[in-house]
Coordinates of C-alpha atoms in Angstrom, one line a residue:
X1 CA 25.9 -38.6 45.7
X2 CA 23.2 -38.3 43.1
X3 CA 22.8 -35.6 40.5
X4 CA 19.4 -34.5 39.5
X5 CA 19.0 -33.2 36.0
X6 CA 15.9 -31.2 35.3
X7 CA 14.1 -32.1 32.2
X8 CA 13.9 -29.3 29.5
X9 CA 11.0 -27.0 30.2
X10 CA 8.8 -25.7 27.5
X11 CA 7.4 -22.2 27.6
X12 CA 4.0 -21.2 26.4
X13 CA 3.4 -21.2 22.7
X14 CA 4.4 -17.9 21.0
X15 CA 2.5 -16.6 18.0
X16 CA 4.7 -15.8 15.0
X17 CA 3.1 -14.4 11.9
X18 CA 3.3 -16.6 8.9
X19 CA 5.0 -14.9 6.0
X20 CA 8.3 -14.1 4.5
X21 CA 11.1 -12.4 6.5
X22 CA 11.2 -8.7 6.4
X23 CA 14.7 -8.7 5.0
X24 CA 13.6 -10.4 1.9
X25 CA 10.6 -8.2 1.3
X26 CA 12.7 -5.0 1.0
X27 CA 14.5 -6.3 -2.1
X28 CA 11.3 -7.3 -4.1
X29 CA 10.8 -5.0 -7.1
X30 CA 7.8 -2.8 -7.1
X31 CA 6.2 -4.4 -10.2
X32 CA 6.3 -7.8 -8.5
X33 CA 4.7 -6.3 -5.4
X34 CA 2.0 -4.7 -7.6
X35 CA 1.1 -8.1 -9.1
X36 CA 0.6 -9.5 -5.6
X37 CA -2.2 -7.0 -5.0
X38 CA -5.1 -7.8 -7.3
X39 CA -7.0 -4.6 -6.6
X40 CA -4.0 -2.4 -7.2
X41 CA -3.1 -4.3 -10.3
X42 CA -6.6 -3.7 -11.7
X43 CA -6.4 -0.1 -10.8
X44 CA -3.0 0.3 -12.5
X45 CA -4.4 -1.5 -15.6
X46 CA -7.3 0.9 -15.8
X47 CA -5.1 3.9 -15.5
X48 CA -2.7 2.6 -18.2
X49 CA -5.8 2.0 -20.5
X50 CA -7.0 5.6 -19.8
X51 CA -3.6 7.0 -20.6
X52 CA -3.3 5.0 -23.8
X53 CA -6.8 6.0 -24.8
X54 CA -5.9 9.7 -24.3
X55 CA -2.7 9.3 -26.4
X56 CA -3.8 7.1 -29.3
X57 CA -7.6 7.2 -29.1
X58 CA -8.3 10.5 -31.0
X59 CA -6.1 9.2 -33.9
X60 CA -8.2 6.0 -34.1
X61 CA -11.7 7.6 -34.0
X62 CA -10.8 10.4 -36.5
X63 CA -13.7 12.7 -37.1
X64 CA -16.3 10.5 -35.6
X65 CA -16.5 12.7 -32.5
X66 CA -17.6 15.7 -34.6
X67 CA -19.6 14.2 -37.5
X68 CA -23.3 15.1 -37.1
X69 CA -26.2 13.0 -38.3
X70 CA -29.6 14.3 -37.0
X71 CA -31.3 11.1 -38.3
X72 CA -29.4 9.2 -35.5
X73 CA -30.1 11.7 -32.7
X74 CA -30.1 10.3 -29.2
X75 CA -29.8 6.7 -30.2
X76 CA -29.8 4.4 -27.1
X77 CA -26.6 2.5 -26.2
X78 CA -25.8 -1.1 -26.5
X79 CA -26.8 -1.6 -30.0
X80 CA -24.7 -2.3 -33.1
X81 CA -27.4 -1.6 -35.7
X82 CA -25.6 1.6 -36.8
X83 CA -22.1 0.4 -36.3
X84 CA -19.8 -0.3 -33.4
X85 CA -18.9 3.4 -33.0
X86 CA -22.4 4.0 -31.7
X87 CA -22.3 1.2 -29.1
X88 CA -22.7 3.8 -26.3
X89 CA -25.4 5.7 -28.1
X90 CA -25.4 9.2 -29.7
X91 CA -26.0 12.7 -28.5
X92 CA -28.8 15.1 -29.7
X93 CA -26.7 16.0 -32.8
X94 CA -26.1 12.3 -33.7
X95 CA -22.5 12.3 -32.7
X96 CA -21.0 9.1 -31.4
X97 CA -20.8 9.0 -27.6
X98 CA -17.9 6.6 -27.6
X99 CA -15.8 8.8 -29.9
X100 CA -16.6 11.9 -27.8
X101 CA -15.6 10.0 -24.6
X102 CA -12.3 9.1 -26.1
X103 CA -11.6 12.7 -27.3
X104 CA -12.8 14.1 -24.0
X105 CA -10.4 11.8 -22.2
X106 CA -7.4 13.4 -23.9
X107 CA -8.8 16.9 -23.1
X108 CA -9.4 16.1 -19.4
X109 CA -5.9 14.5 -18.9
X110 CA -4.2 17.3 -20.9
X111 CA -5.5 19.7 -18.2
X112 CA -5.1 17.5 -15.1
X113 CA -1.6 16.1 -15.7
X114 CA 0.2 19.4 -16.6
X115 CA -1.5 21.1 -13.6
X116 CA -0.3 18.4 -11.2
X117 CA 3.3 18.3 -12.7
X118 CA 3.6 22.1 -12.6
X119 CA 2.3 22.4 -9.0
X120 CA 4.5 19.4 -7.8
X121 CA 7.7 20.8 -9.3
X122 CA 7.2 24.4 -8.0
X123 CA 5.9 23.4 -4.6
X124 CA 8.5 20.7 -4.0
X125 CA 11.4 23.0 -5.0
X126 CA 10.3 25.8 -2.8
X127 CA 9.4 23.5 0.1
X128 CA 12.8 21.7 0.0
X129 CA 14.6 25.1 -0.2
X130 CA 12.6 26.5 2.7
X131 CA 12.8 23.4 4.9
X132 CA 16.6 23.0 4.4
X133 CA 17.6 26.6 5.1
X134 CA 14.9 27.3 7.7
X135 CA 14.8 30.9 9.1
X136 CA 13.2 33.7 7.1
X137 CA 13.0 31.5 4.0
X138 CA 10.8 29.0 5.8
X139 CA 8.6 31.7 7.4
X140 CA 8.0 33.5 4.0
X141 CA 7.2 30.3 2.1
X142 CA 4.8 29.1 4.8
X143 CA 3.0 32.4 5.0
X144 CA 2.5 32.5 1.2
X145 CA 1.2 28.9 1.4
X146 CA -1.2 29.9 4.2
X147 CA -2.6 32.8 2.1
X148 CA -3.2 30.6 -0.9
X149 CA -4.9 27.9 1.2
X150 CA -7.1 30.5 3.0
X151 CA -9.2 30.6 -0.2
X152 CA -11.1 27.5 -1.4
X153 CA -9.2 26.3 -4.5
X154 CA -12.4 25.7 -6.5
X155 CA -13.8 29.1 -5.6
X156 CA -10.6 30.9 -6.5
X157 CA -10.6 29.1 -9.8
X158 CA -14.2 30.2 -10.5
X159 CA -13.4 33.8 -9.7
X160 CA -10.2 34.0 -11.8
X161 CA -11.7 32.1 -14.8
X162 CA -14.8 34.4 -14.6
X163 CA -12.6 37.5 -14.9
X164 CA -10.3 36.0 -17.6
X165 CA -11.1 33.8 -20.5
X166 CA -11.7 30.2 -19.5
X167 CA -9.1 28.7 -21.8
X168 CA -7.2 25.4 -21.2
X169 CA -4.0 27.3 -20.4
X170 CA -5.7 29.5 -17.8
X171 CA -7.4 26.4 -16.2
X172 CA -4.0 24.6 -15.9
X173 CA -2.4 27.7 -14.4
X174 CA -5.0 28.5 -11.8
X175 CA -5.4 24.8 -10.7
X176 CA -1.6 24.5 -10.4
X177 CA -1.3 27.7 -8.3
X178 CA -4.0 26.5 -5.9
X179 CA -2.3 23.1 -5.4
X180 CA 1.2 24.4 -4.8
X181 CA 0.8 24.6 -1.0
X182 CA 0.1 20.9 -0.8
X183 CA 3.6 20.0 -2.1
X184 CA 5.3 23.0 -0.4
X185 CA 4.1 22.0 3.1
X186 CA 5.0 18.3 2.5
X187 CA 8.4 19.0 1.2
X188 CA 9.1 21.6 3.8
X189 CA 8.3 19.3 6.7
X190 CA 10.4 16.4 5.3
X191 CA 13.4 18.6 4.4
X192 CA 13.4 20.3 7.9
X193 CA 13.6 16.9 9.5
X194 CA 16.3 15.6 7.0
X195 CA 18.6 18.6 7.2
X196 CA 19.6 17.6 10.8
X197 CA 20.4 14.0 9.9
X198 CA 24.0 12.7 10.2
X199 CA 24.5 11.9 6.5
X200 CA 23.5 15.5 5.6
X201 CA 25.9 16.9 8.2
X202 CA 28.6 14.7 6.7
X203 CA 27.9 16.0 3.2
X204 CA 28.2 19.6 4.4
X205 CA 31.4 18.8 6.2
X206 CA 33.0 17.5 3.0
X207 CA 32.2 20.8 1.3
X208 CA 29.0 20.0 -0.6
X209 CA 26.9 23.0 -1.5
X210 CA 23.3 23.4 -0.3
X211 CA 22.0 22.7 -3.8
X212 CA 24.0 19.6 -4.1
X213 CA 22.9 18.3 -0.7
X214 CA 19.2 18.9 -1.6
X215 CA 19.6 17.3 -5.1
X216 CA 21.6 14.3 -4.0
X217 CA 20.4 13.5 -0.5
X218 CA 17.1 15.2 0.3
X219 CA 15.2 15.0 -3.0
X220 CA 15.6 11.2 -3.5
X221 CA 14.1 10.5 -0.1
X222 CA 11.2 12.9 -0.6
X223 CA 10.4 11.5 -4.1
X224 CA 8.2 8.5 -3.0
X225 CA 6.1 10.7 -0.7
X226 CA 5.7 13.4 -3.3
X227 CA 4.6 10.8 -5.9
X228 CA 2.0 9.5 -3.6
X229 CA 0.7 13.0 -2.9
X230 CA 0.7 13.7 -6.7
X231 CA -1.4 10.6 -7.4
X232 CA -4.0 11.7 -4.9
X233 CA -3.8 15.3 -6.1
X234 CA -4.5 14.1 -9.7
X235 CA -7.9 12.9 -8.6
X236 CA -8.7 16.3 -7.1
X237 CA -7.5 18.3 -10.1
X238 CA -9.5 16.1 -12.5
X239 CA -12.6 16.5 -10.4
X240 CA -12.0 20.3 -10.2
X241 CA -11.6 20.6 -14.0
X242 CA -14.8 18.6 -14.5
X243 CA -16.6 20.8 -12.0
X244 CA -15.4 24.0 -13.8
X245 CA -16.6 22.6 -17.1
X246 CA -19.9 21.6 -15.5
X247 CA -20.4 25.2 -14.3
X248 CA -19.6 26.5 -17.8
X249 CA -16.3 28.2 -17.0
X250 CA -14.0 25.3 -17.9
X251 CA -13.4 23.7 -21.3
X252 CA -15.5 25.5 -23.9
X253 CA -17.1 24.1 -27.1
X254 CA -16.1 22.9 -29.7
X255 CA -13.6 21.3 -27.3
X256 CA -15.1 18.6 -25.1
X257 CA -14.2 17.2 -21.7
X258 CA -15.9 14.7 -19.4
X259 CA -17.2 17.4 -17.2
X260 CA -18.6 19.4 -20.1
X261 CA -20.3 16.2 -21.4
X262 CA -22.0 15.8 -18.0
X263 CA -23.1 19.4 -18.1
X264 CA -24.5 19.2 -21.7
X265 CA -26.4 16.0 -20.9
X266 CA -28.1 17.1 -17.6
X267 CA -31.1 18.5 -19.5
X268 CA -31.7 15.1 -21.1
X269 CA -31.4 12.9 -17.9
X270 CA -35.0 11.6 -18.2
X271 CA -35.0 11.0 -22.0
X272 CA -31.3 10.3 -22.8
X273 CA -29.6 9.2 -19.5
X274 CA -26.5 8.0 -21.2
X275 CA -25.4 11.5 -22.2
X276 CA -24.3 12.2 -18.6
X277 CA -24.0 8.7 -17.3
X278 CA -21.0 7.5 -19.3
X279 CA -18.8 10.5 -18.8
X280 CA -19.7 10.6 -15.1
X281 CA -18.8 6.9 -14.9
X282 CA -15.4 7.6 -16.6
X283 CA -14.7 10.2 -14.0
X284 CA -15.6 7.9 -11.1
X285 CA -13.6 4.9 -12.4
X286 CA -10.5 7.0 -13.1
X287 CA -10.5 8.8 -9.8
X288 CA -11.1 5.6 -7.8
X289 CA -8.4 3.8 -9.7
X290 CA -5.9 6.6 -9.0
X291 CA -6.9 6.6 -5.3
X292 CA -6.4 2.9 -5.0
X293 CA -3.0 3.0 -6.7
X294 CA -1.9 5.9 -4.4
X295 CA -2.9 3.9 -1.3
X296 CA -0.8 1.0 -2.6
X297 CA 2.1 3.2 -3.5
X298 CA 2.1 4.7 0.0
X299 CA 2.6 1.2 1.5
X300 CA 5.0 0.0 -1.2
X301 CA 7.4 3.0 -0.7
X302 CA 7.3 2.8 3.1
X303 CA 10.0 0.3 4.4
X304 CA 8.1 -0.2 7.7
X305 CA 4.9 -1.2 5.9
X306 CA 6.2 -2.8 2.7
X307 CA 6.1 -6.3 4.2
X308 CA 2.3 -6.2 4.2
X309 CA 2.3 -6.5 0.4
X310 CA 4.4 -9.7 0.5
X311 CA 2.3 -11.7 3.0
X312 CA -0.4 -13.8 1.3
X313 CA -3.9 -12.6 2.1
X314 CA -4.8 -16.0 3.7
X315 CA -1.7 -15.9 5.9
X316 CA -2.2 -12.5 7.3
X317 CA -4.8 -13.8 9.8
X318 CA -3.1 -17.1 10.4
X319 CA -0.6 -17.4 13.2
X320 CA 1.8 -20.3 13.5
X321 CA 2.4 -21.6 17.1
X322 CA 6.1 -22.1 18.0
X323 CA 7.4 -23.7 21.2
X324 CA 10.7 -22.5 22.7
X325 CA 12.9 -25.0 24.6
X326 CA 14.3 -23.5 27.8
X327 CA 17.1 -25.4 29.4

């Protein structure tokens, strides 16, 4: 009696993506993931430079942004004949464009950042409160958000600032009010989904109050999403402030912002192009950098997508064939 043993059979090659296991990617710190992405690293570096310029720049340039010298009116950029402070040229009053850009950076960010922070705090708190409790609270909050969003935010800002004085405080307040619905709707949707989760039910069963549940269990989960939304909203608010200044109802002289510099230089576009070009370039670079960083943060804070940041760029398109032995 003979026994036949079948030889081991091999199945068709299966394609397995080359990269690190997903279990190891979840423990990588955010700063290390950021360094893996060159584009996001450059964007983060630009934003850090912009923030440092806004904080320390005006102290370094002193009165150079306001000193007038008509003998140096509209000097072209990229020359050091009159000193490094005039490397980006001068305006019609002989003021340094570099110094004015630095001071305008502080003014622009001092409007955009408080507006984003104020709208994010108010909208997130109301949204979490409405989404967690549901019922009439949710209905009321959503109807108020719908009313605010029914008016274009920039148009509402134009009307309000035309009626009232266009001061920096009023600009921050009106821009914050128009952006509250963005955070309210986001926080409401996430909280409504989380309030039925098992860990939230367990916290309520053990006697935790609604405020404690929202503060300890709901808010930490919402924070990454809200930070991503705030980063994108920063771009919109900064562009809105620049647009209001360009229309003449934003920051008023003697203060200066990037949008106001673009507006003041538009009459000299054919003779002194740098008056509008450099502040416009600063707006574009800052908004693009914030957008790139927001896109990276959205992936980095999503456990289902975070592994993409750990796979080398060359390995994403490379598949390793693996043969399975079937007995």
